[in-house]
XYZ file of C-alpha atoms in Angstrom:
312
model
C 0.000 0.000 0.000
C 1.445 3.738 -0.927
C 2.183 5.936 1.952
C -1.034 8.291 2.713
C -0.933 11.439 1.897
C -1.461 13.680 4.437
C -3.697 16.890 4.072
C -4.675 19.492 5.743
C -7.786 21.880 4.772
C -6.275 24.098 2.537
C -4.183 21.274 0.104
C -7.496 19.147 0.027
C -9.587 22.216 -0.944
C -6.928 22.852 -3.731
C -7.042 19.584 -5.216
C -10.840 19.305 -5.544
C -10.736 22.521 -7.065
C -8.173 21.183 -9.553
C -11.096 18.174 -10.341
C -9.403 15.792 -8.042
C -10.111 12.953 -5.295
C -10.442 13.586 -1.200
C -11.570 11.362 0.785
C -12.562 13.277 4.139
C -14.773 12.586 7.136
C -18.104 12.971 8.263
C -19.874 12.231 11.201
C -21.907 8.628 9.470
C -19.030 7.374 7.175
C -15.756 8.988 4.942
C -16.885 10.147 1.860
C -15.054 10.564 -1.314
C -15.256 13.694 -2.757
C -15.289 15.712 -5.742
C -17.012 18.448 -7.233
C -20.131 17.995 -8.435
C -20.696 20.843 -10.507
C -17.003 19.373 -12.705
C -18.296 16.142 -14.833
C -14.809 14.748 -14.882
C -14.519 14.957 -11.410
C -17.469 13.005 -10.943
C -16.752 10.173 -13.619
C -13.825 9.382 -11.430
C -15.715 8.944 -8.452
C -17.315 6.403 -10.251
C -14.334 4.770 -11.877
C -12.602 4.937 -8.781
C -15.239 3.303 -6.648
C -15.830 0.941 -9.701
C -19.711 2.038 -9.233
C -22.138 1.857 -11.632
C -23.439 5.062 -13.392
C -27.397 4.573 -13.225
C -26.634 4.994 -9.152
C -26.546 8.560 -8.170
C -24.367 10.426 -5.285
C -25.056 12.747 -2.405
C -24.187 16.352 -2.730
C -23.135 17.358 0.446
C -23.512 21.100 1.102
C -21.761 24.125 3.322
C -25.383 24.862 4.715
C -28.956 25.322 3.756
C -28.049 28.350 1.626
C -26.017 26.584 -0.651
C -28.512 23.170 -0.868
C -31.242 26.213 -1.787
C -29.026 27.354 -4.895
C -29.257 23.803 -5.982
C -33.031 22.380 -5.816
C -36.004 23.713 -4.735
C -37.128 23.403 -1.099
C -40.902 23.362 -0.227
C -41.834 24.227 3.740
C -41.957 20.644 4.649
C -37.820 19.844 3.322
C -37.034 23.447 4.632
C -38.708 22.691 7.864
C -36.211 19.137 7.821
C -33.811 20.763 7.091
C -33.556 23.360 10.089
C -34.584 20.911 12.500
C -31.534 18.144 11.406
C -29.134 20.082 9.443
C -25.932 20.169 10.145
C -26.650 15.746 10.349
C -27.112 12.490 8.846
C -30.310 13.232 7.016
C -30.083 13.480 2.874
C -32.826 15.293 1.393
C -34.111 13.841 -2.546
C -35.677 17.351 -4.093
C -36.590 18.402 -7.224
C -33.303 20.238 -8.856
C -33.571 24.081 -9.313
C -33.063 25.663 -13.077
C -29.768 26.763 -13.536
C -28.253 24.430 -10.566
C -24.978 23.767 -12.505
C -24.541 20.798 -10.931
C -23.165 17.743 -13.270
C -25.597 15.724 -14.884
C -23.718 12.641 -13.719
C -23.705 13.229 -10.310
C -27.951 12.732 -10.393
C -27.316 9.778 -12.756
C -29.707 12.273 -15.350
C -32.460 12.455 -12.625
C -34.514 15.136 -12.006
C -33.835 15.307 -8.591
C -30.466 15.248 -6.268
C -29.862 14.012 -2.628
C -28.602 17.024 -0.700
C -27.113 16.843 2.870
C -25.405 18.950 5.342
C -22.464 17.005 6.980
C -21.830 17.464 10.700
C -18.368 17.144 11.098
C -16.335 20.032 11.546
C -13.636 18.962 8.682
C -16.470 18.398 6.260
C -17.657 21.718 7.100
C -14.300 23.590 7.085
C -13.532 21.831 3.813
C -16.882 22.734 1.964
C -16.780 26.575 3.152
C -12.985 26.367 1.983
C -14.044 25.062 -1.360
C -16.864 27.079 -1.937
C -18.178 24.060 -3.813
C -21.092 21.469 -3.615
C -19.095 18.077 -3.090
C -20.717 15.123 -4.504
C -19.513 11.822 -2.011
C -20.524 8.326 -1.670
C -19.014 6.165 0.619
C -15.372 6.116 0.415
C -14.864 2.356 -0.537
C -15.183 -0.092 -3.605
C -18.423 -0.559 -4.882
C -20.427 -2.591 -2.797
C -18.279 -3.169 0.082
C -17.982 -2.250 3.247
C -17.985 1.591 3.882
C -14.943 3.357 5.624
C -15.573 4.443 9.222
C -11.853 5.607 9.255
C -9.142 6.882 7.086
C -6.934 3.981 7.403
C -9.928 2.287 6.301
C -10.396 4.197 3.285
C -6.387 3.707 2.537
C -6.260 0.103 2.735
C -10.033 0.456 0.608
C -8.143 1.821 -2.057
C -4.292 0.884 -1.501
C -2.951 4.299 -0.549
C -4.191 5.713 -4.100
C -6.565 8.523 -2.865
C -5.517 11.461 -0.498
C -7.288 11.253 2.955
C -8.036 14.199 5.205
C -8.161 12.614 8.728
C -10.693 13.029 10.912
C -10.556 10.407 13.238
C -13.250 7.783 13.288
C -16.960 8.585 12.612
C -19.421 9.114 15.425
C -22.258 7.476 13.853
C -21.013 4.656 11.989
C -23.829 4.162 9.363
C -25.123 6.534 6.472
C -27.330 9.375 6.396
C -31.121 8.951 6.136
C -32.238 9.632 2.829
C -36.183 11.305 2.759
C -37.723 11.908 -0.661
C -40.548 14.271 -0.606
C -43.632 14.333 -2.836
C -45.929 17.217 -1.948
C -46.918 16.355 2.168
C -45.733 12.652 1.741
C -42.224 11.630 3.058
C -40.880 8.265 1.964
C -37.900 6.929 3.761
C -35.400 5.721 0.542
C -32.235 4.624 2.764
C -32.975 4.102 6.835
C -29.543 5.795 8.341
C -28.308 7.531 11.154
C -31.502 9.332 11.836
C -34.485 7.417 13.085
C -37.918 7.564 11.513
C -39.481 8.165 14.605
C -37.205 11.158 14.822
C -38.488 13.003 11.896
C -42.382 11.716 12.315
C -41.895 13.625 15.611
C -40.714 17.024 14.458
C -43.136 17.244 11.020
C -46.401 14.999 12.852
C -46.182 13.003 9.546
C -45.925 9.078 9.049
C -42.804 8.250 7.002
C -43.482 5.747 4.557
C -40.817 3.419 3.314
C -40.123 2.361 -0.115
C -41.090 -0.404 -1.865
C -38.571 -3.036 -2.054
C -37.821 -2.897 -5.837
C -38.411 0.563 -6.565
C -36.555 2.343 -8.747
C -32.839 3.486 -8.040
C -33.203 7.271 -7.310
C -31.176 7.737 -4.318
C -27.672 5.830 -2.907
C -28.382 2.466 -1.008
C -30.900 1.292 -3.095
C -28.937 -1.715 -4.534
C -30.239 -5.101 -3.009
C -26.350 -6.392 -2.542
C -24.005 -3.564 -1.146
C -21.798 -2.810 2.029
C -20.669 -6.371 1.697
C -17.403 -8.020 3.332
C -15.651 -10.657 1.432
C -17.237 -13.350 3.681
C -20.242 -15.223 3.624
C -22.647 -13.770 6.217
C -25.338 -15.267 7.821
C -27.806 -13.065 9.932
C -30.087 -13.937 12.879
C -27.736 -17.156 13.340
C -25.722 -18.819 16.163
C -21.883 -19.099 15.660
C -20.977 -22.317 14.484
C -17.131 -23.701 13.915
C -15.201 -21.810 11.697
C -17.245 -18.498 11.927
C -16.652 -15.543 13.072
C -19.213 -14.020 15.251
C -20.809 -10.652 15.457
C -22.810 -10.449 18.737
C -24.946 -7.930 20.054
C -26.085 -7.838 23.780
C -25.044 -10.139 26.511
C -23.899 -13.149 24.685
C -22.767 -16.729 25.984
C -18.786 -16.950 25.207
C -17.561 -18.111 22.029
C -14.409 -20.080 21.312
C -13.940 -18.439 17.815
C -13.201 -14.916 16.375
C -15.513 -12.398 17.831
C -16.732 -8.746 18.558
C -19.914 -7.475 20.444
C -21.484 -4.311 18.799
C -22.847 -3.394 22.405
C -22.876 -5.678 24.956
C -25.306 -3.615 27.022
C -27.987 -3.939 23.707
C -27.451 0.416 22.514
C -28.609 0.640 19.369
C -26.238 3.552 18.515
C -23.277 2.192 20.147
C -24.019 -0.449 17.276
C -24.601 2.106 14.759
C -21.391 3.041 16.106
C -19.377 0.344 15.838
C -21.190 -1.983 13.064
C -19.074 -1.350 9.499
C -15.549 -1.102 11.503
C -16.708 -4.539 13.331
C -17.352 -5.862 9.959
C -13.618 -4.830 8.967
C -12.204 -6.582 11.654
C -13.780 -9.637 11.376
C -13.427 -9.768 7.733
C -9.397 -8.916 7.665
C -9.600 -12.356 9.910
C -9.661 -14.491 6.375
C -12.925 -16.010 8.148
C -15.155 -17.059 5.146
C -18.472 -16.504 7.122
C -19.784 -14.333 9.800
C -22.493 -15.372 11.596
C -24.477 -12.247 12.974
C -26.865 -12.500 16.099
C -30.395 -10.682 15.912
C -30.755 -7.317 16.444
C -33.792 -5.410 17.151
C -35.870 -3.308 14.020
C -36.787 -0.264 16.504
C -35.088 2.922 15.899
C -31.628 2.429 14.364
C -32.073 -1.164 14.627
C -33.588 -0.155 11.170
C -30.638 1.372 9.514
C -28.058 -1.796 11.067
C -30.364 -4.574 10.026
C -31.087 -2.528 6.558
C -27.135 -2.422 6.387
C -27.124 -6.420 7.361
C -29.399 -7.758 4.565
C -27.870 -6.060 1.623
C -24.443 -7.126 3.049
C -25.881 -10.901 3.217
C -27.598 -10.544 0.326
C -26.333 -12.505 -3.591
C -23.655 -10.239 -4.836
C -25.173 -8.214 -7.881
């Protein structure tokens, strides 16, 4: 692997001006950035990640001002957005006229995924920039996402610059919420619990239909998968390696607990750099004990079955 680069603020503002790569932090998961309004920028996200082009990126914003320039925001997504913005909650609205942003970046949608990071770098770098950063996970297609920079190095073998921000406080993606007149429809469960937003806005979030089309990140049926076999809602057998959550009889074999005492966000928390460890064991399954579908329970066990599920 190449020696990291290290960055600070000003050198990775400078390259994505310049239409290159940073990986940086945010508080859910390292992203890897470019600038979304700078098509060749994009396209190497894409090449880079090795994702496919019908599956469209987050734009991740300085602050509501600049996600206003870029799509139109009725009462109910500018009402969201005050209540959970800077945080892990990704707005799907209808693009503006005259948004500039790269047609590549919404896969040649109609609408974009906005966001507001809450990470001091991520902020610092976007005011820096000036620019609208369009940033997926940083990690190869499909597999697990980066919940630290040496993650992200090893990810892609020292080839992309990394600004360090220590590891993420969340652990899992951003919520994504499209919004069709008074109707919100959960697209990606994340960091932010349903119930969370039903209790600010007083409205039911629906979810969407498994199947529906791709018009938001995490749709894919097979992503945020490790290179071994996983099997969910088991008990460790011989030869696996064991993901536990809550009190848990010992185990003889490879293991980590995602929270002993059964929190929900410490597992949030600590669920894709779990799945690291346990897959840099060589094991060639993971067995993966229940874990409850109340609040983020949603967002791990969403992040579970796409890991588990036949590789697309």
């Amino acid at each position: 692997m190449n020696a990291p680069l290290p960055l600070d603020i000003a050198e990775a503002a400078a390259l994505l001006r310049a239409g290159r790569l940073v990986a940086f932090p945010t508080e859910t998961v390292y992203g890897l950035g470019a600038n979304a309004k700078n098509a060749d920028a994009v396209l190497s996200i894409y090449e880079t990640k090795g994702r496919p082009r019908f599956n469209p990126l987050i734009v991740h914003c300085a602050d509501l001002a600049m996600a206003e320039s870029l799509a139109e925001f009725s009462p109910l997504a500018r009402q969201l957005a005050e209540a959970f913005w800077p945080g892990p909650l990704s707005l799907v609205l209808k693009l503006r006229p005259g948004h500039g942003l790269a047609d590549v970046a919404t896969a040649g949608l109609d609408t974009v995924a906005l966001r507001v990071p809450d990470h001091p770098l991520a902020l610092a770098l976007l005011r820096e920039t000036g620019l609208p950063l369009a940033a997926p996970s940083a990690n190869p297609s499909g597999r697990l996402s980066p919940t630290s920079a040496e993650q992200v190095q090893r990810g892609f073998a020292g080839k992309v610059p990394v600004l360090d921000g220590g590891a993420c406080k969340s652990g899992v993606e951003s919520t994504i919420i499209a919004i069709d007149e008074e109707n919100l429809i959960q697209l990606r469960a994340g960091a932010l619990a349903r119930e969370e937003i039903e209790r600010v806005t007083g409205l039911k979030v629906q979810k969407a239909a498994t199947g529906a089309a791709i018009s938001a990140p995490g749709m894919m049926l097979s992503h945020y998968a490790p290179n071994a076999h996983m099997r969910l809602d088991a008990v460790p057998e011989a030869g696996d390696a064991w993901l536990a959550f809550g009190p848990s009889a010992p185990f003889a074999g490879i293991s980590r607990n995602l929270s002993a005492s059964g929190d929900l966000r410490e597992a949030a928390r600590n669920l894709f750099a779990m799945l690291h460890e346990l897959d840099g064991t060589g094991a060639k399954s993971i067995a993966v004990a229940p874990i409850p579908e109340t609040g983020l329970g949603e967002a791990i066990n969403d992040r579970l079955r796409r890991a588990a599920a036949p590789r697309e």
